[in-house]
mmCIF file of C-alpha atoms and ligand atoms in Angstrom:
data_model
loop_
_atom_site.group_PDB
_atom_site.id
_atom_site.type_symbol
_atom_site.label_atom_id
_atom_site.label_comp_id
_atom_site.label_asym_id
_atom_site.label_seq_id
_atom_site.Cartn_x
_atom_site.Cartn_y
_atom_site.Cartn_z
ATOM 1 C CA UNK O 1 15.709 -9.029 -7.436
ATOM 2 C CA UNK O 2 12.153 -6.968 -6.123
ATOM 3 C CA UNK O 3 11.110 -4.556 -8.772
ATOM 4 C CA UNK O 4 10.090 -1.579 -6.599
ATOM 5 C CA UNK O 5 6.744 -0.533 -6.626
ATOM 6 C CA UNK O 6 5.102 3.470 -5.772
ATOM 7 C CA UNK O 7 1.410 3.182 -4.994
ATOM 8 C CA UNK O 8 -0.046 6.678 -4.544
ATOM 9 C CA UNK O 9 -3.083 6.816 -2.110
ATOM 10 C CA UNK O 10 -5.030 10.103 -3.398
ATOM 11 C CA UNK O 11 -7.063 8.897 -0.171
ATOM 12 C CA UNK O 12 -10.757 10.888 -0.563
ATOM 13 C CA UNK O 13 -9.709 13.888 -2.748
ATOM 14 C CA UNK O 14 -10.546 15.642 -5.683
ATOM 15 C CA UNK O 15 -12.972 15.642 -8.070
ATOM 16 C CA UNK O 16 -13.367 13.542 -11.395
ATOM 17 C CA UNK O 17 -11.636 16.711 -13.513
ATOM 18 C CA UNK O 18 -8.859 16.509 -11.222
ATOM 19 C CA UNK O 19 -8.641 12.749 -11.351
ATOM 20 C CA UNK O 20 -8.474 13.198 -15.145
ATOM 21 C CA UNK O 21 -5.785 15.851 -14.782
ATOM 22 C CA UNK O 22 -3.418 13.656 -12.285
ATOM 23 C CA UNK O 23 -3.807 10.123 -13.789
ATOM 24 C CA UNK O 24 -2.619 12.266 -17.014
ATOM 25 C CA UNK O 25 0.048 13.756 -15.969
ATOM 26 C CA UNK O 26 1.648 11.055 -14.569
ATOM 27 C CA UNK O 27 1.097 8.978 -17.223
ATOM 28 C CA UNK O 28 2.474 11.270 -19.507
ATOM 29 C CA UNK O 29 5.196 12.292 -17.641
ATOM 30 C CA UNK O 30 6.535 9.440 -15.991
ATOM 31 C CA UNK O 31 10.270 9.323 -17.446
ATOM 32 C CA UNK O 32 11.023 5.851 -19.900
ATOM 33 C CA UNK O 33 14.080 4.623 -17.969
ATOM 34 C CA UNK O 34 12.094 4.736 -14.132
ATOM 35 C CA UNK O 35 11.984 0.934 -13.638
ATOM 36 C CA UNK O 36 9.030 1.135 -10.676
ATOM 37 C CA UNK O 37 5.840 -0.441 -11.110
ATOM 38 C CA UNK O 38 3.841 2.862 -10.512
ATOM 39 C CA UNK O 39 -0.159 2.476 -9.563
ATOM 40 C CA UNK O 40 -2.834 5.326 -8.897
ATOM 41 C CA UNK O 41 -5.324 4.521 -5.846
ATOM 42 C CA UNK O 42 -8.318 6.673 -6.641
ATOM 43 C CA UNK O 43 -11.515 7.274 -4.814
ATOM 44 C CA UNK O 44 -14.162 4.541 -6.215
ATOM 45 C CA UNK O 45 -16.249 6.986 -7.898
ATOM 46 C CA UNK O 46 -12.829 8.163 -9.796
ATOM 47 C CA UNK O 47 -11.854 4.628 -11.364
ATOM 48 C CA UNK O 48 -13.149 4.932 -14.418
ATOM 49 C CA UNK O 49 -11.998 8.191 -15.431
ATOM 50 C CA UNK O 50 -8.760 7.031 -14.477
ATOM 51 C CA UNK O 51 -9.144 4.012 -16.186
ATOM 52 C CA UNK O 52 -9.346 5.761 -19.072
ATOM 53 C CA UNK O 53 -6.537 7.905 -18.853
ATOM 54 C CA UNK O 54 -4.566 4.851 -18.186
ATOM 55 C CA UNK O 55 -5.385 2.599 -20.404
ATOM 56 C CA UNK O 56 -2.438 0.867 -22.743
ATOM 57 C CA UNK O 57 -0.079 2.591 -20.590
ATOM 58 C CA UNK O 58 2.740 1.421 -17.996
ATOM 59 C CA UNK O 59 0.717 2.918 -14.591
ATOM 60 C CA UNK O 60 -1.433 0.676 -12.836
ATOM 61 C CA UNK O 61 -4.788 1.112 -10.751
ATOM 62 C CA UNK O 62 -5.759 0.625 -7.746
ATOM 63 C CA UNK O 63 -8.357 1.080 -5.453
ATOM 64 C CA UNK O 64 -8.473 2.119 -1.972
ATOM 65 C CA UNK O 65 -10.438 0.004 0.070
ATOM 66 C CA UNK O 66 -12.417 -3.782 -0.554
ATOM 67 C CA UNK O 67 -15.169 -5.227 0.976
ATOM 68 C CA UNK O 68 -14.732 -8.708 2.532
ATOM 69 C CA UNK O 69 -17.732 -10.318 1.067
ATOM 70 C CA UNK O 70 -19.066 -11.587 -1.946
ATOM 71 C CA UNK O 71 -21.134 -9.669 -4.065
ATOM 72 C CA UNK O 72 -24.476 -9.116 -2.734
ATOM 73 C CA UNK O 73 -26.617 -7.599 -0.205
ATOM 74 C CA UNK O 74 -23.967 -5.367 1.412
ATOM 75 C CA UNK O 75 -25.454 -1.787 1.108
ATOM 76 C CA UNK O 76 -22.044 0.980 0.742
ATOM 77 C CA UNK O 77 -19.517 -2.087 -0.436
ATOM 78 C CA UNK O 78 -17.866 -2.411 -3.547
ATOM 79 C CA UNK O 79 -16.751 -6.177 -3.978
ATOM 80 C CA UNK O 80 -13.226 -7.211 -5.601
ATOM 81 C CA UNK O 81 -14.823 -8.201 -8.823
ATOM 82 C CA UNK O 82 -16.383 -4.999 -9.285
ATOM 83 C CA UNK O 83 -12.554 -3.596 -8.713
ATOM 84 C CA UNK O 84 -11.360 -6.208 -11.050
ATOM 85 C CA UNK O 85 -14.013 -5.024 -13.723
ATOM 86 C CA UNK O 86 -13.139 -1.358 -12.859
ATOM 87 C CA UNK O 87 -9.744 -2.283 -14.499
ATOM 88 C CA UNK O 88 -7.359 -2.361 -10.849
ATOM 89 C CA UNK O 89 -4.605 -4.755 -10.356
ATOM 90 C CA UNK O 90 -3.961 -3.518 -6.585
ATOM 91 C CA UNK O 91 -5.883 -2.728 -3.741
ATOM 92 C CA UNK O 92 -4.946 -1.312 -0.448
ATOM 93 C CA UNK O 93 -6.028 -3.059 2.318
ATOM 94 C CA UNK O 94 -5.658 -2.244 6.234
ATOM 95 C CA UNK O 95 -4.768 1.447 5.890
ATOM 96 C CA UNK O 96 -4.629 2.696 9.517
ATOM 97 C CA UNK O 97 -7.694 5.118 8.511
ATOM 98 C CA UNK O 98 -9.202 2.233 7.734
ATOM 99 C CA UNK O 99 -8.301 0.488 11.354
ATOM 100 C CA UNK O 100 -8.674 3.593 13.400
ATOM 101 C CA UNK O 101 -11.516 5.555 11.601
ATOM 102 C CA UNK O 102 -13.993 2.583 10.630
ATOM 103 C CA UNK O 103 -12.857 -0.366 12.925
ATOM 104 C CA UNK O 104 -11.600 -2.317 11.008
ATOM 105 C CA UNK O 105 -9.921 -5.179 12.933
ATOM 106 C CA UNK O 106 -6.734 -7.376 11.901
ATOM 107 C CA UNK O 107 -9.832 -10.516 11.374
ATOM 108 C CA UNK O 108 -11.617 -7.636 8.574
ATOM 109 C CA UNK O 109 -8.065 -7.334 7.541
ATOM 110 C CA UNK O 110 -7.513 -10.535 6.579
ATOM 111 C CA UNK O 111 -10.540 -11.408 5.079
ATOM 112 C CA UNK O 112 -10.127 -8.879 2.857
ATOM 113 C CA UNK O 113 -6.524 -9.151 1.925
ATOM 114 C CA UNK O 114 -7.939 -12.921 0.772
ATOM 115 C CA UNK O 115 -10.868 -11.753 -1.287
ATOM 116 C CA UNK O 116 -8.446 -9.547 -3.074
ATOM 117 C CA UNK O 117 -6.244 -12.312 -3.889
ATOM 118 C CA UNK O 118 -9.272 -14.990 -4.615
ATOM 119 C CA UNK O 119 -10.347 -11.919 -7.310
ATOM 120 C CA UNK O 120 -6.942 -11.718 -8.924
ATOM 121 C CA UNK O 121 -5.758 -8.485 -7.004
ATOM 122 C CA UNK O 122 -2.559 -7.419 -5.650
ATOM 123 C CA UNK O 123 -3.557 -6.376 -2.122
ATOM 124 C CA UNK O 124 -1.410 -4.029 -0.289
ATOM 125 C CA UNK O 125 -1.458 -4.989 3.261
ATOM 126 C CA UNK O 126 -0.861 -1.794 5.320
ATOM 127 C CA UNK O 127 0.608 -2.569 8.894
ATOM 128 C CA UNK O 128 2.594 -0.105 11.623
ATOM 129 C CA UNK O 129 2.138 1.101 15.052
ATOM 130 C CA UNK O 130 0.906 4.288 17.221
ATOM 131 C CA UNK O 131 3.148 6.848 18.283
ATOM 132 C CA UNK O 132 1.808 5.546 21.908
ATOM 133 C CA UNK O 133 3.298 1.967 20.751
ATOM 134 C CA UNK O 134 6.541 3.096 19.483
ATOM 135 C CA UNK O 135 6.863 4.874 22.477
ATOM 136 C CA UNK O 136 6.301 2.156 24.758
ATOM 137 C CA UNK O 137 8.785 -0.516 22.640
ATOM 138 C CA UNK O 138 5.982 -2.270 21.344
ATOM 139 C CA UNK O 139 6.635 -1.729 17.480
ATOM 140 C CA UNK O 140 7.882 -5.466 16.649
ATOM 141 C CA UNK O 141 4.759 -6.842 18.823
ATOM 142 C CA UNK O 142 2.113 -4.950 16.761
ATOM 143 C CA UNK O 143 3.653 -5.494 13.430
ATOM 144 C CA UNK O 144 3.930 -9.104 14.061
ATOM 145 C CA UNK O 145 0.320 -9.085 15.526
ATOM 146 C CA UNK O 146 -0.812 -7.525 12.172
ATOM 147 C CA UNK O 147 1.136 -9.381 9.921
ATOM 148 C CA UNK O 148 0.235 -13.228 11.584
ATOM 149 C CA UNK O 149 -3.194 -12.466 11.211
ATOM 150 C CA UNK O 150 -3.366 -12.153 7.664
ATOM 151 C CA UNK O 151 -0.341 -14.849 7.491
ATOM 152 C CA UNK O 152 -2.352 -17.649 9.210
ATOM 153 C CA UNK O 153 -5.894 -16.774 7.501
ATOM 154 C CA UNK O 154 -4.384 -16.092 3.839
ATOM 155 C CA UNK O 155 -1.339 -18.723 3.708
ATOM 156 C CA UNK O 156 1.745 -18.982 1.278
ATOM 157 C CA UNK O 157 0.226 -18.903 -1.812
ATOM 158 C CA UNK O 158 -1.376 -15.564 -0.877
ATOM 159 C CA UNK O 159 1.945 -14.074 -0.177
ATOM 160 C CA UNK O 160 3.644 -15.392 -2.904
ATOM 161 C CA UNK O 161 4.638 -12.062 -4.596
ATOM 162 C CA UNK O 162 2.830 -9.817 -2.000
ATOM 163 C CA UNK O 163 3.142 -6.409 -0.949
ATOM 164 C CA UNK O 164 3.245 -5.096 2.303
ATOM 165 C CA UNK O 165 3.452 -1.445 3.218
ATOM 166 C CA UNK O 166 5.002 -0.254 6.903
ATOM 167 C CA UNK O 167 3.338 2.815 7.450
ATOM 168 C CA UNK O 168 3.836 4.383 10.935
ATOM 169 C CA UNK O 169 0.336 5.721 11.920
ATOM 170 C CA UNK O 170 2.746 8.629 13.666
ATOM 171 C CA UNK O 171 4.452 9.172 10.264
ATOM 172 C CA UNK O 172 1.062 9.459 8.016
ATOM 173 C CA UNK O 173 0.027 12.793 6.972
ATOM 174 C CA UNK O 174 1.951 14.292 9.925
ATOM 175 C CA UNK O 175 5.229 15.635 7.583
ATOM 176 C CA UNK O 176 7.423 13.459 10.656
ATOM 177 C CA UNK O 177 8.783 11.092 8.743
ATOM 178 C CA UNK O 178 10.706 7.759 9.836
ATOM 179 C CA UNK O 179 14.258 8.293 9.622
ATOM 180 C CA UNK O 180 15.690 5.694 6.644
ATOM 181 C CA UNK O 181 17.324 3.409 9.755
ATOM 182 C CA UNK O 182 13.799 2.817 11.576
ATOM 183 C CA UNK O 183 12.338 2.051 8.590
ATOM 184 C CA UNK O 184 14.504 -0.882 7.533
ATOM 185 C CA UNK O 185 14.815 -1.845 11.350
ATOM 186 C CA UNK O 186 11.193 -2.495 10.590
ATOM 187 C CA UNK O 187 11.321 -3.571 7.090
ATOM 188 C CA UNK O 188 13.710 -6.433 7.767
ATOM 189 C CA UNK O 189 11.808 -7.679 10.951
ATOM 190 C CA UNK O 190 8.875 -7.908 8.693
ATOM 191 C CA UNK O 191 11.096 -9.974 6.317
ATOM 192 C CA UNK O 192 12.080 -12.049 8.934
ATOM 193 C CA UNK O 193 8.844 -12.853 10.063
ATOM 194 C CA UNK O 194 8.025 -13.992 6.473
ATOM 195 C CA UNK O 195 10.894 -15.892 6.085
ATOM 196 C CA UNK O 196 10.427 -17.868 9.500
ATOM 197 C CA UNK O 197 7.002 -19.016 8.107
ATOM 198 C CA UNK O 198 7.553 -19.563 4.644
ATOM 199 C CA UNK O 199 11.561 -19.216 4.288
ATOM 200 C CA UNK O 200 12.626 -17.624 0.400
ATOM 201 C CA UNK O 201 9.063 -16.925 -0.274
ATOM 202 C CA UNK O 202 9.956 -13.600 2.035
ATOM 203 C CA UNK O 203 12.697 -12.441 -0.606
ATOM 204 C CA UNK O 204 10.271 -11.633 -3.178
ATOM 205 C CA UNK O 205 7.723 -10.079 -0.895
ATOM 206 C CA UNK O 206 7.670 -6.366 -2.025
ATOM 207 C CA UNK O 207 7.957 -3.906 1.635
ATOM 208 C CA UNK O 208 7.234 -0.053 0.787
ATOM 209 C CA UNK O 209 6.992 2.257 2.980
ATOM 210 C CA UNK O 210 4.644 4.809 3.969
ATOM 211 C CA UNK O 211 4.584 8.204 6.058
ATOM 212 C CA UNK O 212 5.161 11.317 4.605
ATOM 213 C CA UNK O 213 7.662 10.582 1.935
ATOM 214 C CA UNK O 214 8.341 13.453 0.049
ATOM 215 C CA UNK O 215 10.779 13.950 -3.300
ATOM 216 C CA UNK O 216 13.063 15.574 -0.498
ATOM 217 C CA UNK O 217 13.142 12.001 1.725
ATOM 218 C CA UNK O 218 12.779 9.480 -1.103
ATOM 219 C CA UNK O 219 15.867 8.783 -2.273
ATOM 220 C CA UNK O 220 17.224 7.737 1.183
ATOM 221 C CA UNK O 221 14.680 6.153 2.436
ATOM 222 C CA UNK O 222 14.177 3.849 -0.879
ATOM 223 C CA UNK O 223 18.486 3.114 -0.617
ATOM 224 C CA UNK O 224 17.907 1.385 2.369
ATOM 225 C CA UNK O 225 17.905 -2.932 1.509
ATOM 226 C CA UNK O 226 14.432 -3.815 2.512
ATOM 227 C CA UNK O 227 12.802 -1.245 1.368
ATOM 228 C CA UNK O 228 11.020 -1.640 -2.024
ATOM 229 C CA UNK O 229 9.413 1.530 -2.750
ATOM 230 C CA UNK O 230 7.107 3.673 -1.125
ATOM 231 C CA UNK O 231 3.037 4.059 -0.543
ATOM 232 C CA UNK O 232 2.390 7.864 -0.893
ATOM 233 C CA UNK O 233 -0.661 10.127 0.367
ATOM 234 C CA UNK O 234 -0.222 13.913 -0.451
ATOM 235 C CA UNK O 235 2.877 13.805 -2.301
ATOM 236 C CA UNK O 236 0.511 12.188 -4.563
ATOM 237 C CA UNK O 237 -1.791 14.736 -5.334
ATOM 238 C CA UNK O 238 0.920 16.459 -6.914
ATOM 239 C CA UNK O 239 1.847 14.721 -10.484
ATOM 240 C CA UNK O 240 5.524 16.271 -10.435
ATOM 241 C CA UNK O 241 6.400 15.411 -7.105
ATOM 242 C CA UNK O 242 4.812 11.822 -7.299
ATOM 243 C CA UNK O 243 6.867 11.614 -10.300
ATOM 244 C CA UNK O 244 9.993 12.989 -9.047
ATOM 245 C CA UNK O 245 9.486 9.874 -6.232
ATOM 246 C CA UNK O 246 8.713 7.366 -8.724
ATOM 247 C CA UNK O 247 12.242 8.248 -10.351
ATOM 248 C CA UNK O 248 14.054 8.150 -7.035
ATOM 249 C CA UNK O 249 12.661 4.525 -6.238
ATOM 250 C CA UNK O 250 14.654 2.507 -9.334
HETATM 251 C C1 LIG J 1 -0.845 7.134 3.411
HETATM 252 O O1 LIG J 1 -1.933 7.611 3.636
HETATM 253 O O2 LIG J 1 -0.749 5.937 3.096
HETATM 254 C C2 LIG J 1 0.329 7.998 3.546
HETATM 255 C C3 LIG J 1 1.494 7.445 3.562
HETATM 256 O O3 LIG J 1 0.082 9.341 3.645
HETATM 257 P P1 LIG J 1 1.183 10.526 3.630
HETATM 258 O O4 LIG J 1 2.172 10.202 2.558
HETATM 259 O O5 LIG J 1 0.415 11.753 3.372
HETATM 260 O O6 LIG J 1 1.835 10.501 4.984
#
């Protein structure tokens, strides 16, 4: 049985007041019997003041991005020790701003996904296609593309008790969200690819998904078999609505 898991992505927003304020108010008002593992994904310069607000409690945190290096002379990069140090347990890795905005390639992917892992992080390994690809069929072909890169560089062990997130680039940010059928059409191929590879190491993989889910698409979205919770942008920003999705996820 997959424990579902919200991550919310507050992407680069806010100040550290209002990272105070959120990482508060869901900590304080996430409701006792909402069985999710819930985790905050600040900005970097926000992890300590949400930290703070989190410490002792039941939310996690988690950081946005990771470089693939060791520490050392890498101007701009934060290593996954220094995340580990911060206090996060997760990191997102792959986000399709992260592909389309700085480059990064399904090779950077992987590398980082590893480093995470090597450091003790969960990494969240974001995958999903264009609305160009969707429309031309090619969904399955760039998922799997994604997904084998970081599969033959990371191996098994760092997928034992992974996360991945299908986030249709088409679906982020855009309030057009995937209907609950295309997402588990996706979320079960993804399975499948896992399982061909490593067989009932894919059952306990953790697939959320991502793209506009609001308190208003949650619920039917998260009924849906292989899918294990959700990765959230805006709906994030708001502690009552991230809350109210955190409730509908289990
Ligand atoms: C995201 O950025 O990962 C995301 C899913 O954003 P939104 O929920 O705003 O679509």
């Amino acid at each position: 049985m997959r424990r579902s898991l919200v991550a919310g992505n507050w992407k680069m927003h806010g100040r550290s007041s209002n990272a105070a304020r959120l990482a508060a108010g869901v900590r304080d008002g996430l409701p006792a019997e909402c069985g999710a593992e819930v985790v905050l994904c600040p900005p970097f310069p926000h992890l300590p003041v949400a930290a703070d607000r989190l410490e002792g409690g039941r939310v996690r945190l988690g950081a946005q991005d990771v470089c693939e290096r060791e520490d050392g002379a890498h101007t701009g990069e934060v290593s996954a020790e220094m995340l580990v140090d911060a206090g996060c347990a997760f990191v997102i890795v792959g986000h399709s701003e992260r592909r389309s905005l700085y480059g990064e390639t399904d090779d950077v992917v992987a590398r980082k996904y590893l480093r995470a892992r090597q450091a003790g992080l969960t990494p969240i390994l974001c995958l999903g296609e264009s609305l160009g690809e969707r429309e031309a069929g090619s969904t399955r072909r760039v998922v799997e593309r994604q997904l084998t890169a970081v599969a033959e560089h990371c191996g098994e062990e760092a997928f034992r008790s992974g996360v991945v997130a299908y986030e249709p680039v088409w679906a982020i940010g855009t309030g057009r969200t995937a209907t609950p059928e295309q997402a588990q059409d996706v979320h079960a191929f993804i399975r499948s690819l896992l399982s061909a590879r490593w067989g009932e190491l894919a059952s306990g993989v953790r697939i959320l998904y991502g793209g506009s889910v609001k308190a208003g698409n949650a619920e039917r979205l998260f009924s849906m078999p292989d899918v294990d919770g959700g990765l959230i942008g805006g709906a994030s920003l708001d502690a009552d609505e991230f809350i109210r999705i955190c409730a509908l996820s289990g």
